[in-house]
mmCIF file of C-alpha atoms and ligand atoms in Angstrom:
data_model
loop_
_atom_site.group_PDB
_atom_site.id
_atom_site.type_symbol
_atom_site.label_atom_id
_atom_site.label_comp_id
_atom_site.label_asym_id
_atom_site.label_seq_id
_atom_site.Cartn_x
_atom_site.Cartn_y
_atom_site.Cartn_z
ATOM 1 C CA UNK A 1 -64.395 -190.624 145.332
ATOM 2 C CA UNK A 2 -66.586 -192.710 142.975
ATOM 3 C CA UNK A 3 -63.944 -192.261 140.659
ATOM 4 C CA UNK A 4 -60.984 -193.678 142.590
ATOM 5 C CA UNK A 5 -63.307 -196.530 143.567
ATOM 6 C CA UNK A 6 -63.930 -197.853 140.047
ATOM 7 C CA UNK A 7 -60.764 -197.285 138.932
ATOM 8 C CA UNK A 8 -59.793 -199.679 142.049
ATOM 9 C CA UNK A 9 -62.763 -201.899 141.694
ATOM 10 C CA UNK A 10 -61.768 -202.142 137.822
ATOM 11 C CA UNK A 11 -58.019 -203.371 138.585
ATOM 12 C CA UNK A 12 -59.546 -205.637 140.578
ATOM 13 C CA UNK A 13 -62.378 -207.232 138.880
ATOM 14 C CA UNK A 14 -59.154 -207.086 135.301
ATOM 15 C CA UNK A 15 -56.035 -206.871 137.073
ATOM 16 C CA UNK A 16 -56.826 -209.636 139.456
ATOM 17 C CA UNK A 17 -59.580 -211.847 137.878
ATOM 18 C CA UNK A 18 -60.424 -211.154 134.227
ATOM 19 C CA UNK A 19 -57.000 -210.789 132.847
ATOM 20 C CA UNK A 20 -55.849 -214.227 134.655
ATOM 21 C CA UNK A 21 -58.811 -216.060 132.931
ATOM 22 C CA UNK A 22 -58.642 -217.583 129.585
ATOM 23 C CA UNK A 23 -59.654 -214.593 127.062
ATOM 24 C CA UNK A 24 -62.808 -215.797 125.682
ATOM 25 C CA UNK A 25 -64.020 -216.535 129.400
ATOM 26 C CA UNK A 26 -62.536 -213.298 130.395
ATOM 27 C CA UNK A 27 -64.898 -211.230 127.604
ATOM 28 C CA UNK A 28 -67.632 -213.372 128.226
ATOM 29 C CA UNK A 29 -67.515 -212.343 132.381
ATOM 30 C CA UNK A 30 -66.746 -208.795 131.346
ATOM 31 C CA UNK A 31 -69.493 -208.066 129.577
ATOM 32 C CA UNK A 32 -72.326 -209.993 131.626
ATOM 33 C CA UNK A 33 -70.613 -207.583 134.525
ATOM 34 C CA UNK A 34 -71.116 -204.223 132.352
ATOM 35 C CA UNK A 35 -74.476 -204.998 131.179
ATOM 36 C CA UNK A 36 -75.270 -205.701 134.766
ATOM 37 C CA UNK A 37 -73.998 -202.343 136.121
ATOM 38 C CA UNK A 38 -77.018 -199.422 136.729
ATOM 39 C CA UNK A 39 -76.621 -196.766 134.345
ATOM 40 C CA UNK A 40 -77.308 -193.971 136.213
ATOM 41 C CA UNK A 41 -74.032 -193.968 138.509
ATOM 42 C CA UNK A 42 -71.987 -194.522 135.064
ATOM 43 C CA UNK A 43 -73.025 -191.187 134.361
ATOM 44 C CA UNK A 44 -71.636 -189.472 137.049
ATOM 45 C CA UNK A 45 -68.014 -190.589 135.775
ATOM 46 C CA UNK A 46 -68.701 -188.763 132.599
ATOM 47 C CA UNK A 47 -67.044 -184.885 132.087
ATOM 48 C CA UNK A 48 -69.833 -182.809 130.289
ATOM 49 C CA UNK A 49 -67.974 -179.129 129.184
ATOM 50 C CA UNK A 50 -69.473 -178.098 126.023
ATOM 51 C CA UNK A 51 -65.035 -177.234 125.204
ATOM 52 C CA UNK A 52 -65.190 -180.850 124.333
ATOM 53 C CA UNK A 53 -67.804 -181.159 121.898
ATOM 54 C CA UNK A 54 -66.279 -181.539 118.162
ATOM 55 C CA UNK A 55 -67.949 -181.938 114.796
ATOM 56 C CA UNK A 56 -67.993 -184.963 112.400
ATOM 57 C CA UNK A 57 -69.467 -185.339 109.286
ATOM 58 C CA UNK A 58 -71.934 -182.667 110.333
ATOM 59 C CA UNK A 59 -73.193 -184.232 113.423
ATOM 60 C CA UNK A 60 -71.980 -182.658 116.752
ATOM 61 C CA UNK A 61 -70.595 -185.078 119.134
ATOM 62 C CA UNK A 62 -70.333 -184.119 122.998
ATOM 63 C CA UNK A 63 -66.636 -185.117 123.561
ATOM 64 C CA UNK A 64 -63.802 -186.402 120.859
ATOM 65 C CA UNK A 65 -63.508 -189.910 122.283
ATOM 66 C CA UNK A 66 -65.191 -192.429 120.065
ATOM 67 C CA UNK A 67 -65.650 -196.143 121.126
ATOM 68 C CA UNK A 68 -64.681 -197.934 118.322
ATOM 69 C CA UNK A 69 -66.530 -201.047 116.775
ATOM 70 C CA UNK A 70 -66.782 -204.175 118.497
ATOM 71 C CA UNK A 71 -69.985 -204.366 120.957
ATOM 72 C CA UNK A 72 -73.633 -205.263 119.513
ATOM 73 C CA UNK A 73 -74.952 -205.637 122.133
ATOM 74 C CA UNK A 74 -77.332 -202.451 123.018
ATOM 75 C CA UNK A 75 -77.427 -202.577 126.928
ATOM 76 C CA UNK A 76 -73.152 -202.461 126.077
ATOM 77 C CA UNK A 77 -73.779 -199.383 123.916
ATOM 78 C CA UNK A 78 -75.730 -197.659 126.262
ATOM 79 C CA UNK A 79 -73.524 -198.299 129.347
ATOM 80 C CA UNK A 80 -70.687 -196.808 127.110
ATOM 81 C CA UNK A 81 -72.534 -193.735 126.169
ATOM 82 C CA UNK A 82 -72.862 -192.609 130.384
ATOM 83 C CA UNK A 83 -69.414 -193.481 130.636
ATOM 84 C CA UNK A 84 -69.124 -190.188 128.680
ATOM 85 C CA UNK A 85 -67.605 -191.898 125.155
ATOM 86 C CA UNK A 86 -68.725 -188.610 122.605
ATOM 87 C CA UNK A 87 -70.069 -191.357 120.349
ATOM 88 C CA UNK A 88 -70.496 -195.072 120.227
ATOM 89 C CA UNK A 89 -70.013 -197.559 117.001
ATOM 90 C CA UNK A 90 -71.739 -200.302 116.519
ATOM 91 C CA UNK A 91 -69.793 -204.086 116.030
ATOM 92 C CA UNK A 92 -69.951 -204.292 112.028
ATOM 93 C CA UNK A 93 -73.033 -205.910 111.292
ATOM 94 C CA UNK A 94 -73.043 -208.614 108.070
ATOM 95 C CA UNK A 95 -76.423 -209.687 106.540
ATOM 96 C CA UNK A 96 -76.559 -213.347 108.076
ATOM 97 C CA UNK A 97 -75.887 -213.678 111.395
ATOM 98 C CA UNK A 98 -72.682 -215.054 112.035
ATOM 99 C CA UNK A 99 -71.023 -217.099 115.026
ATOM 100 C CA UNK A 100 -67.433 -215.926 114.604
ATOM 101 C CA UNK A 101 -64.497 -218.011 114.268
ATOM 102 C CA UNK A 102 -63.911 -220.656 116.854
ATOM 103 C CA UNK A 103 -62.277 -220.009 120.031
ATOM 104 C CA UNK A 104 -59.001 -219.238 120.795
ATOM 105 C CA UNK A 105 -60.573 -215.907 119.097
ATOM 106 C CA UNK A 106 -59.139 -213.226 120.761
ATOM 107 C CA UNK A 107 -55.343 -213.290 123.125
ATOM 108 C CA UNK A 108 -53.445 -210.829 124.895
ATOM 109 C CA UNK A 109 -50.338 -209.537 123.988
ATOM 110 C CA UNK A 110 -47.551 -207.495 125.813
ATOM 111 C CA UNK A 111 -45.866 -205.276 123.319
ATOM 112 C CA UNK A 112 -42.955 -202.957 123.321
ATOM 113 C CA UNK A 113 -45.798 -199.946 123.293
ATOM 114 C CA UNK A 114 -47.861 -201.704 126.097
ATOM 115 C CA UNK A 115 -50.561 -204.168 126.410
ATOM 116 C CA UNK A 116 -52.199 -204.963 123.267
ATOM 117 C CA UNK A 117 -54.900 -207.316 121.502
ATOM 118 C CA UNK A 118 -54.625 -210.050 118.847
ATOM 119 C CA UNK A 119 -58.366 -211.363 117.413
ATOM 120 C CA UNK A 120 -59.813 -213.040 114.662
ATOM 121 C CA UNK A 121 -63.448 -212.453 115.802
ATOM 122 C CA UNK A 122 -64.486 -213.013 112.393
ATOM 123 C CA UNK A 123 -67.373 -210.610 112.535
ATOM 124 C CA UNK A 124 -69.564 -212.677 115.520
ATOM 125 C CA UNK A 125 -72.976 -210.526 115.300
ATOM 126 C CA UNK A 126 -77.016 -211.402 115.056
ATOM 127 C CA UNK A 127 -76.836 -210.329 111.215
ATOM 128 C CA UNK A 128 -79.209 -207.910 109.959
ATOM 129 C CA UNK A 129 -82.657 -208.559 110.721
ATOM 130 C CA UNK A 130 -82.171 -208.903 114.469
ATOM 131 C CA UNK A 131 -80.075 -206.087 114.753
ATOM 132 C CA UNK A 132 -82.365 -204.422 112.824
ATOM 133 C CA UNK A 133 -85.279 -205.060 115.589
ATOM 134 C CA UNK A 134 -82.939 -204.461 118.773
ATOM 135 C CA UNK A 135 -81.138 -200.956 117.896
ATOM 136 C CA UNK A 136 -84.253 -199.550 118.096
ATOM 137 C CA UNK A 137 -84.099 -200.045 121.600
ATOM 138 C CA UNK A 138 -81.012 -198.186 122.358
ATOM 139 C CA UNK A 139 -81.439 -194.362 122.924
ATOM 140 C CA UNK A 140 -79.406 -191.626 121.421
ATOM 141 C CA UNK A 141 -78.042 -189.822 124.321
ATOM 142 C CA UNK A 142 -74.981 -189.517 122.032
ATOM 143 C CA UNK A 143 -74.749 -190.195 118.619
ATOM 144 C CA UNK A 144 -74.471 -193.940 117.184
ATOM 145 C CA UNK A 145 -72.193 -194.650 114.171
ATOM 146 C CA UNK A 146 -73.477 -197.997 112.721
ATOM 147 C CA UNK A 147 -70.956 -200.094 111.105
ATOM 148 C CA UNK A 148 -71.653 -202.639 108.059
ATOM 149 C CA UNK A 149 -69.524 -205.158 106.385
ATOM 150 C CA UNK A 150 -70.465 -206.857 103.608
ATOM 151 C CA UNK A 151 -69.146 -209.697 101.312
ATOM 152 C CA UNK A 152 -70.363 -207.374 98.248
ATOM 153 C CA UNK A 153 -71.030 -204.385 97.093
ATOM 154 C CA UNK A 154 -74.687 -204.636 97.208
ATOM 155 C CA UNK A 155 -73.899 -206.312 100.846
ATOM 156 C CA UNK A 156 -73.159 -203.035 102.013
ATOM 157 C CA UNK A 157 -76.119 -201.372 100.290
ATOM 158 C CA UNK A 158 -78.576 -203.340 101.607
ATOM 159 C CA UNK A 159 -77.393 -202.824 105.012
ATOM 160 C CA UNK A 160 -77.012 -199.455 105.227
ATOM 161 C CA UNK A 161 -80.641 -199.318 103.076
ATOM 162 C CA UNK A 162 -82.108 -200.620 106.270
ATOM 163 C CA UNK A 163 -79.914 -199.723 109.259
ATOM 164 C CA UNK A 164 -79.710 -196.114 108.141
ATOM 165 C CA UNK A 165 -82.373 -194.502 109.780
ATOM 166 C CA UNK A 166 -81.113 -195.790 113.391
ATOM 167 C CA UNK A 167 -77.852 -194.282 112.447
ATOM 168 C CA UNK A 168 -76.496 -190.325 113.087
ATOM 169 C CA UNK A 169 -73.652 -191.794 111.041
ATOM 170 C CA UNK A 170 -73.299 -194.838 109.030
ATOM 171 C CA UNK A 171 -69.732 -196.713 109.444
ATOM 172 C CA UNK A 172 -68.418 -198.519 106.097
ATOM 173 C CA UNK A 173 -66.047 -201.333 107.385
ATOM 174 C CA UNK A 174 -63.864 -202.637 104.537
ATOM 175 C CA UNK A 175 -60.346 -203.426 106.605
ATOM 176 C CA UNK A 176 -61.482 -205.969 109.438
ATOM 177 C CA UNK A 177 -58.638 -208.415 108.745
ATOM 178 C CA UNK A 178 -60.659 -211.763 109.859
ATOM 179 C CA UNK A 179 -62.732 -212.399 106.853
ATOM 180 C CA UNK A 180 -61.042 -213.110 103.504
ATOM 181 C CA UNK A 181 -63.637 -211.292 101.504
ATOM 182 C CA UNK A 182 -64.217 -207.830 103.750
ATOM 183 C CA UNK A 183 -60.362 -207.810 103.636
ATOM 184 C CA UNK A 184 -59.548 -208.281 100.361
ATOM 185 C CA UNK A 185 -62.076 -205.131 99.549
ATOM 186 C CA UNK A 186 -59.245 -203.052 100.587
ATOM 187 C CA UNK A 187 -56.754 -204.829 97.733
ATOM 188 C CA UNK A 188 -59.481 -204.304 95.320
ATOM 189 C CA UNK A 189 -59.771 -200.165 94.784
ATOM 190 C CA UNK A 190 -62.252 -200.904 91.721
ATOM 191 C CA UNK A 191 -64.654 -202.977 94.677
ATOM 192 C CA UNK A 192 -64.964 -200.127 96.792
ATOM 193 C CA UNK A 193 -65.523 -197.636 94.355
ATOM 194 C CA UNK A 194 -68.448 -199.491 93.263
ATOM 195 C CA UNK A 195 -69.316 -200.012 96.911
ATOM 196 C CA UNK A 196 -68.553 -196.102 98.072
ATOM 197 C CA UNK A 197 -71.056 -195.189 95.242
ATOM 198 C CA UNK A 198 -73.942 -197.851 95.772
ATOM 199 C CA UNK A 199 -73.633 -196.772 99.598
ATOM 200 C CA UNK A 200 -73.842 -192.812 99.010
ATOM 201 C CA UNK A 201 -76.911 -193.192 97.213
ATOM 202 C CA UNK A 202 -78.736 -195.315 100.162
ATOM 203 C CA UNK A 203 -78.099 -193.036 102.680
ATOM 204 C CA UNK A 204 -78.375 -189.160 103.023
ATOM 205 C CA UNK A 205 -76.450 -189.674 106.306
ATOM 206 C CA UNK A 206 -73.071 -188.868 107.254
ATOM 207 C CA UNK A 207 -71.159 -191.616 105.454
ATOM 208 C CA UNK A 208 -67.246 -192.730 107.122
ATOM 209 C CA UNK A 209 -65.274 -195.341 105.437
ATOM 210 C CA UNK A 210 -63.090 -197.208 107.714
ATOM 211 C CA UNK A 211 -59.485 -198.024 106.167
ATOM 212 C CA UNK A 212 -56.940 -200.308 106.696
ATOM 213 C CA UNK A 213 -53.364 -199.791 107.853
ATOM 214 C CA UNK A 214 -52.114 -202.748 105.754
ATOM 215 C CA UNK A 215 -52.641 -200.929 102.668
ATOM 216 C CA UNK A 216 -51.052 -197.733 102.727
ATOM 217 C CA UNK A 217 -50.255 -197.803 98.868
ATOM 218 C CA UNK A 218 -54.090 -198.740 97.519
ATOM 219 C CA UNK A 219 -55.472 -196.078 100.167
ATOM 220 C CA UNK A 220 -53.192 -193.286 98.693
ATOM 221 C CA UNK A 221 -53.331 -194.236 95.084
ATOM 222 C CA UNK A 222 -56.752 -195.333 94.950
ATOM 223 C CA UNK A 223 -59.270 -195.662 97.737
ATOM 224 C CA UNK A 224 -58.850 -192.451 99.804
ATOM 225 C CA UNK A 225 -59.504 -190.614 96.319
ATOM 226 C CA UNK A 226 -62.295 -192.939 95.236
ATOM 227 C CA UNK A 227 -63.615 -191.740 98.750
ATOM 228 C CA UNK A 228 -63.592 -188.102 98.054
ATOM 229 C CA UNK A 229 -65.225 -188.788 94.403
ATOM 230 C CA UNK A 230 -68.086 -190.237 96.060
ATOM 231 C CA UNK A 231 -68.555 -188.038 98.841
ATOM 232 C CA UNK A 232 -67.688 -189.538 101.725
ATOM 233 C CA UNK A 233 -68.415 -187.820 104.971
ATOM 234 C CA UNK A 234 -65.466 -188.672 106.827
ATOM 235 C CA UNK A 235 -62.431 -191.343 107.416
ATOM 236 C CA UNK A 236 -61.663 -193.277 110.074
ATOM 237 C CA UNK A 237 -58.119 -194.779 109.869
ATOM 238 C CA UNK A 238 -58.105 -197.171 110.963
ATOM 239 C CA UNK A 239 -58.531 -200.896 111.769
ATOM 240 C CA UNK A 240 -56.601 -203.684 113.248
ATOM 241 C CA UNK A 241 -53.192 -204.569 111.564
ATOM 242 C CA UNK A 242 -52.782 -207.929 110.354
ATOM 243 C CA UNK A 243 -50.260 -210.487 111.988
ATOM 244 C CA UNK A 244 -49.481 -214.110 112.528
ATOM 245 C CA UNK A 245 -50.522 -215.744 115.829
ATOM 246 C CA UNK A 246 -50.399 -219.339 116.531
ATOM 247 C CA UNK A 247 -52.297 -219.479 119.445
ATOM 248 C CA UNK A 248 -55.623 -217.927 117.275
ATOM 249 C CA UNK A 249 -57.783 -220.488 115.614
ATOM 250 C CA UNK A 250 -57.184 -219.271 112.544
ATOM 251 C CA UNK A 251 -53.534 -218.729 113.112
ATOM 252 C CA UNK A 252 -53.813 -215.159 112.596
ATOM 253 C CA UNK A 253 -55.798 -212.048 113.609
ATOM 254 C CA UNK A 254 -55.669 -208.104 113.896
ATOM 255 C CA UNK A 255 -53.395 -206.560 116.043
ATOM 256 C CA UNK A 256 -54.829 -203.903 118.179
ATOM 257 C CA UNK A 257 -53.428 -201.201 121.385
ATOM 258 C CA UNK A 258 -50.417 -198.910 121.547
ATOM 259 C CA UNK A 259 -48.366 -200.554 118.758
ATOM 260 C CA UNK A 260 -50.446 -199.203 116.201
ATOM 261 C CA UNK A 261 -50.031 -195.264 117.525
ATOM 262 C CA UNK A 262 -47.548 -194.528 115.363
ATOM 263 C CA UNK A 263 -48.784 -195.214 111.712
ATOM 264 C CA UNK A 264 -51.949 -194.192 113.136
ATOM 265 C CA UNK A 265 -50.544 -190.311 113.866
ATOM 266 C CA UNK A 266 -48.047 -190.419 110.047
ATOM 267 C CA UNK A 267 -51.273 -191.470 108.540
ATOM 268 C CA UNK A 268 -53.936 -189.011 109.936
ATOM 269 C CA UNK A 269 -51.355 -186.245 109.430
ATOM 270 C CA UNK A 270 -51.112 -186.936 106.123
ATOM 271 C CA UNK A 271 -54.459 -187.637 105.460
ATOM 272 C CA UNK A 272 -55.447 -184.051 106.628
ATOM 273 C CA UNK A 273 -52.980 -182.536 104.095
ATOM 274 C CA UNK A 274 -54.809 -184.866 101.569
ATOM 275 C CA UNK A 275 -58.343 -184.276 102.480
ATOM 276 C CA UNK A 276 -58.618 -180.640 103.324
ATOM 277 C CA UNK A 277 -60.262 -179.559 106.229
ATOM 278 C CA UNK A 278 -63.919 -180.104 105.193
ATOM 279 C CA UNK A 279 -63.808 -184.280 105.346
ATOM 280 C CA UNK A 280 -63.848 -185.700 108.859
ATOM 281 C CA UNK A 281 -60.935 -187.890 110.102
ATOM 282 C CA UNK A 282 -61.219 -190.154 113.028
ATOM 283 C CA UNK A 283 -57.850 -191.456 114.577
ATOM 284 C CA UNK A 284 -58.074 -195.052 115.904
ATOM 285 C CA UNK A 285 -55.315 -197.506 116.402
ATOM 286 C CA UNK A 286 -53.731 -197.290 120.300
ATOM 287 C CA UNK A 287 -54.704 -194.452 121.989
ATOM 288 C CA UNK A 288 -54.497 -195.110 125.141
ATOM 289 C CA UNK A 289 -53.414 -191.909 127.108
ATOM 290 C CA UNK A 290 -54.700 -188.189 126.844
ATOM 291 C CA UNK A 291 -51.294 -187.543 125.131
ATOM 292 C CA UNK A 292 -51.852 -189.488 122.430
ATOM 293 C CA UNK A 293 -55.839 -187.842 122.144
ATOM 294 C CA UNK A 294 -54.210 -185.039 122.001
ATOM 295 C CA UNK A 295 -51.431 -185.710 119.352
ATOM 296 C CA UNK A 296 -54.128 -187.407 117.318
ATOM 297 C CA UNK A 297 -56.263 -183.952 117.366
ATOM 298 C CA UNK A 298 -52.831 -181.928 116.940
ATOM 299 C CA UNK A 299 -52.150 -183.859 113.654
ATOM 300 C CA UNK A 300 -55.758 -183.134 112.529
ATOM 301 C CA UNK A 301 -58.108 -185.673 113.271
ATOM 302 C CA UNK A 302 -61.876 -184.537 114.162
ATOM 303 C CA UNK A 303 -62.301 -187.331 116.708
ATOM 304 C CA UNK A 304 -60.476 -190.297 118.226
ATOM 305 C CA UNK A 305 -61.408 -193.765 118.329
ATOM 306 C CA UNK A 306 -60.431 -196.801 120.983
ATOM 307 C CA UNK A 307 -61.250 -199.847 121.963
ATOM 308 C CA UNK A 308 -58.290 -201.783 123.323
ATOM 309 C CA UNK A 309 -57.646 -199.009 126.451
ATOM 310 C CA UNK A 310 -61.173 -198.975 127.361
ATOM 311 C CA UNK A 311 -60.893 -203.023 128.151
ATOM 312 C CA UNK A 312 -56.803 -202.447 129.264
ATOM 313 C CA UNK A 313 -57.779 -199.338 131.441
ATOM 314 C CA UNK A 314 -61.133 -199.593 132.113
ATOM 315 C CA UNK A 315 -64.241 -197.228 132.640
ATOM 316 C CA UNK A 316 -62.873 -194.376 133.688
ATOM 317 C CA UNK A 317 -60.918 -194.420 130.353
ATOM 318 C CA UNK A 318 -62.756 -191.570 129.015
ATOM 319 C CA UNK A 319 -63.371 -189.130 131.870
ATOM 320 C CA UNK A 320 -59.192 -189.423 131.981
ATOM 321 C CA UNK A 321 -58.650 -188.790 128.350
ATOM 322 C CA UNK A 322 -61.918 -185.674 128.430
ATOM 323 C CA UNK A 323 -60.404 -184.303 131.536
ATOM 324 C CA UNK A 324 -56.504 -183.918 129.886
ATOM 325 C CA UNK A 325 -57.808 -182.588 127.311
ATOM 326 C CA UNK A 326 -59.783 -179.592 128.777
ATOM 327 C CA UNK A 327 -56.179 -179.031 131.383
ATOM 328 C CA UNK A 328 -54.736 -178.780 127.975
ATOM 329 C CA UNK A 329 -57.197 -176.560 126.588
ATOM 330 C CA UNK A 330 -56.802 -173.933 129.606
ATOM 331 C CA UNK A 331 -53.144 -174.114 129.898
ATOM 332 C CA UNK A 332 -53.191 -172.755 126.065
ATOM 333 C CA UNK A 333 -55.879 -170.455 126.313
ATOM 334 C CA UNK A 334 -58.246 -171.906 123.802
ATOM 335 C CA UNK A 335 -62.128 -172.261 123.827
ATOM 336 C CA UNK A 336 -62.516 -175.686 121.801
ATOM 337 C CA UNK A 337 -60.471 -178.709 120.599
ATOM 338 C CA UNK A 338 -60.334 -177.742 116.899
ATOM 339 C CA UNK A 339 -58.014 -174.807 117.820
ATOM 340 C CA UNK A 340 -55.207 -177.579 119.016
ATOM 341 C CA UNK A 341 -54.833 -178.463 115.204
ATOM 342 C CA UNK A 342 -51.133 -177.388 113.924
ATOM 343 C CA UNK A 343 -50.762 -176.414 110.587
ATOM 344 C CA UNK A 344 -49.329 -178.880 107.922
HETATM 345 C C1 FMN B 1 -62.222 -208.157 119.519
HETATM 346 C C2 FMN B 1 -62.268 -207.055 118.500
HETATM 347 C C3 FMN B 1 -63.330 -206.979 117.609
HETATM 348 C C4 FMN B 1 -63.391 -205.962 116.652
HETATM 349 N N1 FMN B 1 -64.437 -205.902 115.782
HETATM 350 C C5 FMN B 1 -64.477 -204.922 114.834
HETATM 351 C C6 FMN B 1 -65.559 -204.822 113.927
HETATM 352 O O1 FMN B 1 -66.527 -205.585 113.941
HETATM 353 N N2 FMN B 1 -65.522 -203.837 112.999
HETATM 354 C C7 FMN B 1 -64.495 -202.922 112.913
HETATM 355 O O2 FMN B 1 -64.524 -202.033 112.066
HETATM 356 N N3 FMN B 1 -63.474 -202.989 113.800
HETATM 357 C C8 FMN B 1 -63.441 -203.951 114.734
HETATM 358 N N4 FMN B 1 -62.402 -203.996 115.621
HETATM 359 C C9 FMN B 1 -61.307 -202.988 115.507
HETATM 360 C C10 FMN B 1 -61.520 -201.806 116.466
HETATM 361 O O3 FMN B 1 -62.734 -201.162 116.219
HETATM 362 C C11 FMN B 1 -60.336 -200.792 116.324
HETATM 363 O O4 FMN B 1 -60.348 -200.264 115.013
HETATM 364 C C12 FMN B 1 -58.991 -201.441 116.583
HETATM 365 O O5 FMN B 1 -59.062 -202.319 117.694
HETATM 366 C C13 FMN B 1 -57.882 -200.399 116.833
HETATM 367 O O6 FMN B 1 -58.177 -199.572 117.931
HETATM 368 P P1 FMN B 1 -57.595 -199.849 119.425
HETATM 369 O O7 FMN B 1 -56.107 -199.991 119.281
HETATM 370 O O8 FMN B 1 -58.009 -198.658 120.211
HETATM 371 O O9 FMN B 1 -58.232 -201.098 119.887
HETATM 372 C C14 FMN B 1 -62.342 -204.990 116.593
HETATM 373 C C15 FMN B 1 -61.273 -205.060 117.513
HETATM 374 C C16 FMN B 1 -61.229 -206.064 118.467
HETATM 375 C C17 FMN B 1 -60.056 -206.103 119.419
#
């Protein structure tokens, strides 16, 4: 009952307001709306069945469905976690705050795979000192991944030096497209190996290194092994995919939503033959349907991140993916989600 009624009041408030405004207004409404909402009746949406739980970098979360980065904003973050999301990341904090790049930052676009997202954010956050003082604030009724990006090496250290101990898992984010110099990390293996090392030794935590899908050849050769030398905790492939867009500010941005499912699945299945089973991998890029949850687990990620279905689809985004998932558990007989892994 509540269900069907958010899902209605959700195409409603998106389908016939939000996604008619201009998309900076559109964000801007959405998110005064969500903060707004009471958290306890989010909470009843959520499916609790321990089945779901999965591990990550040594850190149980209550259900495979990660929201990936993009929200700051705690009273966001904590909304999120009643919706039933088995983890939350934090938008990649920088050291200076930062106002993002100038609107048009963020459009719509219909793809062949469905409805997608172009945006050149450009990392819009409070910067480290006020973020420091707010996450404090938000609770851990599931775990929080805190996500950095740096302009440095030591960037990156310091951040994760003092966001650390508000973290279950610390995010590394060295593929966000918008920013010449966070970007260009992931053309520069030698960078990151410098960074991968300076961050291990700042944080005992589990440590996940977010990669790009723009460069498959510098991840194989270089960075995905440069990863394992320093003990990385986990991957998370991966980010937004560069492209041109004239309507963005900056005439390009990072494509996100269902046309990214596809490298997203090659790459995590290769990645597990690469990796072993010990390091955690975290599928993002399009998934928008249990099916694709469940292809992403199949292929052998840990977890599965999204961002672009939870604003396409709306709240009950989880609860539909968690709820697929179990029907797919019981139709094959199994007791938890890391028995759906196929071999090779
Ligand atoms: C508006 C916007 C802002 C984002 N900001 C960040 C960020 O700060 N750090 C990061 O690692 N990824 C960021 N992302 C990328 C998402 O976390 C995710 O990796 C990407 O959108 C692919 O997943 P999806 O297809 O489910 O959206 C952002 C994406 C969008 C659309």
């Amino acid at each position: 009952m509540l269900v069907s009624l958010a899902d209605r009041l959700y195409r409603l408030v998106y389908g016939g307001g939000l996604a008619r405004l201009p998309e900076a207004t559109a964000v801007r409404v959405g998110q005064s709306l969500f903060r707004a909402l009471p958290v306890a009746p989010l909470r009843t949406l959520r499916v609790d069945d321990p089945r779901l739980a999965v591990e990550l970098g040594g850190v149980r979360l209550p259900g495979p469905l990660i929201l990936s980065s993009m929200y700051y904003d705690v009273r966001i973050l904590r909304r999120a976690m009643a919706l039933g999301f088995g983890a939350v990341t934090t938008k990649s904090i920088t050291v200076g705050p930062r106002p993002g790049h100038p609107e048009p930052n963020l459009v719509r676009v219909a793809t062949p795979a469905g409805p997608g997202l172009v945006n050149c954010n450009g990392f819009k956050n409070p910067g480290l000192d006020a973020f420091a003082s707010a996450l404090p604030r938000l609770r851990h009724e599931r775990p929080v991944i805190v996500s950095v990006a740096g302009e440095s090496p030591e960037d990156y250290q310091r951040l994760v030096d003092t966001l650390e101990r508000h973290a279950d898992l610390v995010e590394a984010n060295i593929s966000s497209p918008n920013t010449r110099l966070v970007y260009e990390l992931s053309g520069s293996p030698t960078r990151v190996r410098a960074l991968l090392r300076l961050v291990r030794d700042a944080t005992r935590k589990p440590f996940i290194l977010k990669l790009s899908p723009d460069y498959p050849e510098e991840n194989r050769r270089a960075i995905v092994p440069a990863a394992l030398d320093a003990g990385v905790d986990a991957l998370n492939f991966g980010n937004t995919q560069r492209v041109d867009e004239p309507r963005l500010s900056q005439r390009a941005g990072g494509l996100s939503g269902p046309e990214l499912f596809p490298t997203v699945l090659e790459t995590v299945r290769e990645l597990r033959r690469t990796v072993g089973p010990r390091v955690g991998l975290i599928a993002t890029g399009g998934v928008d349907s249990p099916a694709k949850a469940l292809a992403a687990l199949e292929a052998g990620a840990d977890a599965v991140g999204c961002f672009t279905a939870f604003i396409t689809q709306g709240p009950t985004f989880p609860r539909r993916v968690n709820l697929g998932l179990l029907e797919v558990l019981e139709q094959r007989g199994l007791r938890r989600l890391s028995e759906l892994r196929t071999p090779g």
